[in-house]
PDB file of C-alpha atoms in Angstrom:
ATOM      1  CA  THR A  23     -15.819 166.615  92.522  1.00 48.00           C
ATOM      2  CA  LYS A  24     -13.151 164.491  93.149  1.00 54.00           C
ATOM      3  CA  ASP A  25     -14.946 162.437  95.810  1.00 62.00           C
ATOM      4  CA  ASN A  26     -17.740 161.692  93.671  1.00 65.00           C
ATOM      5  CA  LEU A  27     -16.245 160.423  90.709  1.00 60.00           C
ATOM      6  CA  ILE A  28     -17.801 157.495  88.940  1.00 58.00           C
ATOM      7  CA  VAL A  29     -15.582 155.229  87.098  1.00 55.00           C
ATOM      8  CA  ILE A  30     -17.313 153.227  84.277  1.00 57.00           C
ATOM      9  CA  GLU A  31     -15.705 150.395  83.213  1.00 58.00           C
ATOM     10  CA  ASP A  32     -15.923 148.668  80.130  1.00 65.00           C
ATOM     11  CA  VAL A  33     -17.245 145.004  80.615  1.00 66.00           C
ATOM     12  CA  ASP A  34     -15.157 143.730  77.636  1.00 70.00           C
ATOM     13  CA  GLU A  35     -11.822 145.274  79.148  1.00 73.00           C
ATOM     14  CA  THR A  36     -12.517 143.749  82.382  1.00 74.00           C
ATOM     15  CA  ILE A  37     -13.185 140.285  80.982  1.00 79.00           C
ATOM     16  CA  GLU A  38     -10.045 140.650  78.729  1.00 81.00           C
ATOM     17  CA  TRP A  39      -8.010 141.728  81.899  1.00 81.00           C
ATOM     18  CA  LYS A  40      -9.449 138.692  83.914  1.00 84.00           C
ATOM     19  CA  ILE A  41      -8.591 136.316  81.028  1.00 87.00           C
ATOM     20  CA  LEU A  42      -5.167 137.920  80.930  1.00 87.00           C
ATOM     21  CA  GLN A  43      -4.799 137.404  84.647  1.00 89.00           C
ATOM     22  CA  LYS A  44      -5.997 133.910  84.385  1.00 90.00           C
ATOM     23  CA  LYS A  45      -3.612 133.134  81.679  1.00 89.00           C
ATOM     24  CA  LYS A  46      -0.646 134.807  83.521  1.00 91.00           C
ATOM     25  CA  GLN A  47      -1.514 132.883  86.408  1.00 92.00           C
ATOM     26  CA  GLN A  48      -1.874 129.583  84.441  1.00 92.00           C
ATOM     27  CA  GLU A  49       1.773 130.522  82.740  1.00 92.00           C
ATOM     28  CA  THR A  50       3.109 131.123  86.352  1.00 92.00           C
ATOM     29  CA  LYS A  51       1.585 127.608  87.431  1.00 93.00           C
ATOM     30  CA  GLU A  52       2.995 126.039  84.629  1.00 94.00           C
ATOM     31  CA  LYS A  53       6.462 127.618  85.076  1.00 93.00           C
ATOM     32  CA  ARG A  54       6.321 126.582  88.650  1.00 94.00           C
ATOM     33  CA  ARG A  55       5.283 123.138  87.679  1.00 95.00           C
ATOM     34  CA  ILE A  56       8.048 122.846  85.114  1.00 95.00           C
ATOM     35  CA  ARG A  57      10.569 124.354  87.883  1.00 95.00           C
ATOM     36  CA  THR A  58       9.393 121.818  90.451  1.00 95.00           C
ATOM     37  CA  LYS A  59       9.856 118.912  87.879  1.00 96.00           C
ATOM     38  CA  ALA A  60      13.250 120.088  87.035  1.00 95.00           C
ATOM     39  CA  ALA A  61      14.151 120.534  90.742  1.00 96.00           C
ATOM     40  CA  ILE A  62      12.749 117.174  91.418  1.00 96.00           C
ATOM     41  CA  LYS A  63      14.908 115.640  88.677  1.00 96.00           C
ATOM     42  CA  ILE A  64      17.914 117.561  89.847  1.00 96.00           C
ATOM     43  CA  GLN A  65      17.237 116.217  93.419  1.00 96.00           C
ATOM     44  CA  ALA A  66      16.728 112.636  92.071  1.00 96.00           C
ATOM     45  CA  TRP A  67      19.951 112.755  90.027  1.00 96.00           C
ATOM     46  CA  TRP A  68      21.889 114.098  93.371  1.00 96.00           C
ATOM     47  CA  ARG A  69      20.332 111.441  95.599  1.00 96.00           C
ATOM     48  CA  GLY A  70      21.223 108.733  92.863  1.00 96.00           C
ATOM     49  CA  THR A  71      24.819 110.214  92.778  1.00 96.00           C
ATOM     50  CA  LEU A  72      25.038 110.055  96.563  1.00 96.00           C
ATOM     51  CA  VAL A  73      23.787 106.559  96.718  1.00 97.00           C
ATOM     52  CA  ARG A  74      26.261 105.530  93.871  1.00 96.00           C
ATOM     53  CA  ARG A  75      28.938 107.304  95.706  1.00 96.00           C
ATOM     54  CA  THR A  76      28.180 105.556  99.017  1.00 96.00           C
ATOM     55  CA  LEU A  77      27.919 102.183  97.354  1.00 97.00           C
ATOM     56  CA  LEU A  78      31.331 102.659  95.544  1.00 97.00           C
ATOM     57  CA  HIS A  79      32.832 103.650  98.913  1.00 97.00           C
ATOM     58  CA  ALA A  80      31.184 100.595 100.575  1.00 97.00           C
ATOM     59  CA  ALA A  81      32.450  98.340  97.835  1.00 97.00           C
ATOM     60  CA  LEU A  82      36.050  99.972  98.344  1.00 97.00           C
ATOM     61  CA  ARG A  83      35.996  99.356 102.124  1.00 97.00           C
ATOM     62  CA  ALA A  84      34.762  95.707 101.364  1.00 97.00           C
ATOM     63  CA  TRP A  85      37.696  95.382  98.922  1.00 97.00           C
ATOM     64  CA  ILE A  86      40.056  96.645 101.294  1.00 97.00           C
ATOM     65  CA  ILE A  87      38.952  94.441 104.038  1.00 97.00           C
ATOM     66  CA  GLN A  88      38.977  91.459 101.749  1.00 97.00           C
ATOM     67  CA  CYS A  89      42.616  92.245 100.818  1.00 97.00           C
ATOM     68  CA  TRP A  90      43.277  92.601 104.382  1.00 97.00           C
ATOM     69  CA  TRP A  91      42.004  89.131 105.144  1.00 98.00           C
ATOM     70  CA  ARG A  92      43.636  87.399 102.369  1.00 97.00           C
ATOM     71  CA  MET A  93      46.974  88.640 103.337  1.00 98.00           C
ATOM     72  CA  THR A  94      46.182  87.710 107.006  1.00 98.00           C
ATOM     73  CA  LEU A  95      45.212  84.169 105.744  1.00 97.00           C
ATOM     74  CA  LEU A  96      48.374  84.061 103.524  1.00 97.00           C
ATOM     75  CA  ARG A  97      50.679  84.876 106.767  1.00 98.00           C
ATOM     76  CA  VAL A  98      48.996  82.199 108.785  1.00 98.00           C
ATOM     77  CA  LEU A  99      49.500  79.580 106.043  1.00 98.00           C
ATOM     78  CA  GLU A 100      53.049  80.641 105.615  1.00 98.00           C
ATOM     79  CA  LYS A 101      53.631  80.219 109.529  1.00 97.00           C
ATOM     80  CA  LYS A 102      51.908  76.817 109.237  1.00 98.00           C
ATOM     81  CA  ARG A 103      54.223  75.726 106.374  1.00 97.00           C
ATOM     82  CA  GLN A 104      57.195  77.149 108.229  1.00 97.00           C
ATOM     83  CA  ALA A 105      56.421  75.301 111.279  1.00 97.00           C
ATOM     84  CA  ALA A 106      55.647  72.119 109.030  1.00 97.00           C
ATOM     85  CA  LEU A 107      59.195  72.655 107.488  1.00 97.00           C
ATOM     86  CA  ILE A 108      60.793  73.011 110.824  1.00 97.00           C
ATOM     87  CA  ALA A 109      59.086  69.841 112.236  1.00 97.00           C
ATOM     88  CA  TYR A 110      59.892  67.830 109.086  1.00 97.00           C
ATOM     89  CA  ALA A 111      63.599  69.047 109.220  1.00 97.00           C
ATOM     90  CA  THR A 112      63.641  68.187 113.115  1.00 97.00           C
ATOM     91  CA  ARG A 113      62.187  64.716 112.446  1.00 97.00           C
ATOM     92  CA  GLU A 114      64.643  64.074 109.685  1.00 96.00           C
ATOM     93  CA  ARG A 115      67.780  65.213 111.741  1.00 97.00           C
ATOM     94  CA  ALA A 116      66.446  62.940 114.445  1.00 96.00           C
ATOM     95  CA  VAL A 117      66.184  59.754 112.066  1.00 96.00           C
ATOM     96  CA  ILE A 118      69.777  60.556 110.654  1.00 96.00           C
ATOM     97  CA  LYS A 119      71.003  60.628 114.247  1.00 96.00           C
ATOM     98  CA  LEU A 120      69.433  57.477 115.201  1.00 96.00           C
ATOM     99  CA  GLN A 121      70.577  55.845 111.873  1.00 95.00           C
ATOM    100  CA  SER A 122      74.052  57.011 112.395  1.00 94.00           C
ATOM    101  CA  LEU A 123      73.887  55.689 116.119  1.00 95.00           C
ATOM    102  CA  VAL A 124      72.628  52.205 114.988  1.00 95.00           C
ATOM    103  CA  ARG A 125      75.303  52.030 112.480  1.00 90.00           C
ATOM    104  CA  MET A 126      78.276  53.002 114.866  1.00 91.00           C
ATOM    105  CA  TRP A 127      76.641  50.334 117.345  1.00 92.00           C
ATOM    106  CA  HIS A 128      76.787  47.744 114.683  1.00 88.00           C
ATOM    107  CA  VAL A 129      80.439  48.761 113.819  1.00 84.00           C
ATOM    108  CA  HIS A 130      81.637  48.913 117.435  1.00 88.00           C
ATOM    109  CA  TRP A 131      79.618  45.379 118.048  1.00 88.00           C
ATOM    110  CA  ARG A 132      81.795  43.703 115.029  1.00 83.00           C
ATOM    111  CA  TYR A 133      84.891  45.434 116.166  1.00 82.00           C
ATOM    112  CA  CYS A 134      84.263  44.014 119.566  1.00 86.00           C
ATOM    113  CA  GLN A 135      83.897  40.457 118.024  1.00 83.00           C
ATOM    114  CA  VAL A 136      86.984  40.943 115.970  1.00 79.00           C
ATOM    115  CA  LEU A 137      88.890  41.942 119.003  1.00 82.00           C
ATOM    116  CA  ASN A 138      87.567  39.129 121.009  1.00 85.00           C
ATOM    117  CA  ALA A 139      88.694  36.725 118.259  1.00 81.00           C
ATOM    118  CA  ILE A 140      92.042  38.480 118.082  1.00 78.00           C
ATOM    119  CA  TYR A 141      92.381  37.987 122.174  1.00 83.00           C
ATOM    120  CA  VAL A 142      91.452  34.210 121.499  1.00 82.00           C
ATOM    121  CA  ILE A 143      94.077  33.791 118.893  1.00 76.00           C
ATOM    122  CA  GLN A 144      96.773  35.622 120.805  1.00 76.00           C
ATOM    123  CA  GLY A 145      95.871  33.389 123.898  1.00 76.00           C
ATOM    124  CA  HIS A 146      96.281  30.401 122.037  1.00 73.00           C
ATOM    125  CA  TRP A 147      99.519  31.429 120.569  1.00 67.00           C
ATOM    126  CA  GLN A 148     100.893  32.418 123.808  1.00 69.00           C
ATOM    127  CA  CYS A 149      99.839  29.013 125.336  1.00 66.00           C
ATOM    128  CA  HIS A 150     101.249  27.221 122.174  1.00 61.00           C
ATOM    129  CA  ASN A 151     104.679  25.790 123.136  1.00 57.00           C
ATOM    130  CA  CYS A 152     106.598  26.450 119.887  1.00 56.00           C
ATOM    131  CA  GLN A 153     110.371  26.820 119.259  1.00 51.00           C
ATOM    132  CA  ILE A 154     110.068  29.510 116.714  1.00 55.00           C
ATOM    133  CA  CYS A 155     107.152  31.838 117.621  1.00 58.00           C
ATOM    134  CA  ALA A 156     106.299  34.007 114.754  1.00 60.00           C
ATOM    135  CA  PRO A 157     105.157  37.542 115.487  1.00 65.00           C
ATOM    136  CA  LEU A 158     101.616  38.505 114.287  1.00 63.00           C
ATOM    137  CA  TRP A 159     100.975  41.411 111.976  1.00 68.00           C
ATOM    138  CA  GLY A 160      97.459  42.934 111.755  1.00 69.00           C
ATOM    139  CA  HIS A 161      95.742  45.483 109.417  1.00 70.00           C
ATOM    140  CA  CYS A 162      92.326  46.920 110.062  1.00 69.00           C
ATOM    141  CA  VAL A 163      89.974  48.294 107.238  1.00 70.00           C
ATOM    142  CA  VAL A 164      86.822  50.236 108.315  1.00 66.00           C
ATOM    143  CA  THR A 165      84.035  50.866 105.705  1.00 68.00           C
ATOM    144  CA  ALA A 166      80.482  52.080 106.159  1.00 62.00           C
ATOM    145  CA  THR A 167      78.985  48.500 106.432  1.00 66.00           C
ATOM    146  CA  HIS A 168      81.780  46.239 107.370  1.00 67.00           C
ATOM    147  CA  LEU A 169      85.052  45.998 109.717  1.00 65.00           C
ATOM    148  CA  GLN A 170      87.813  43.806 108.208  1.00 70.00           C
ATOM    149  CA  PHE A 171      90.744  42.560 109.983  1.00 68.00           C
ATOM    150  CA  HIS A 172      93.727  41.000 108.105  1.00 72.00           C
ATOM    151  CA  ILE A 173      96.187  38.955 110.443  1.00 69.00           C
ATOM    152  CA  GLU A 174      99.264  37.398 109.134  1.00 71.00           C
ATOM    153  CA  ILE A 175     101.842  35.446 110.752  1.00 66.00           C
ATOM    154  CA  ILE A 176     105.238  36.709 109.770  1.00 66.00           C
ATOM    155  CA  ASN A 177     108.046  34.291 109.848  1.00 64.00           C
ATOM    156  CA  SER A 178     111.508  35.721 110.613  1.00 57.00           C
TER     157      SER A 178
END
């Protein structure tokens, strides 16, 4: 009968089958372990790549900021130089103007001295009672440092 079927197994076959199953399980475990190790290595490599990429981006950003900061400092320095140059030029113009005014005042003062001397001489000649009054002839020479008058008595 089919229901009352008795199966007799060979113990050696069963042991071999169990050993074979254990080997397959061990091989499967070993393959899983190798795959896990490989996956861990791949993940570590990828994480390292991401970290290096992040560091590179951070370094590039820092470099960009440093370049911007240097340019900003150069602009500020250039503005300071420009302001110093303008201040220097303004002071120099003021000094030159003041020197010019002092020179002009000095020449004018000398001119007034000479003019007063001429007035004195003319006054003496007008008051002087002479029969032949000789006319006066004058010549003026102005230089940067002196004012010269030459007065000559012309005899007719």
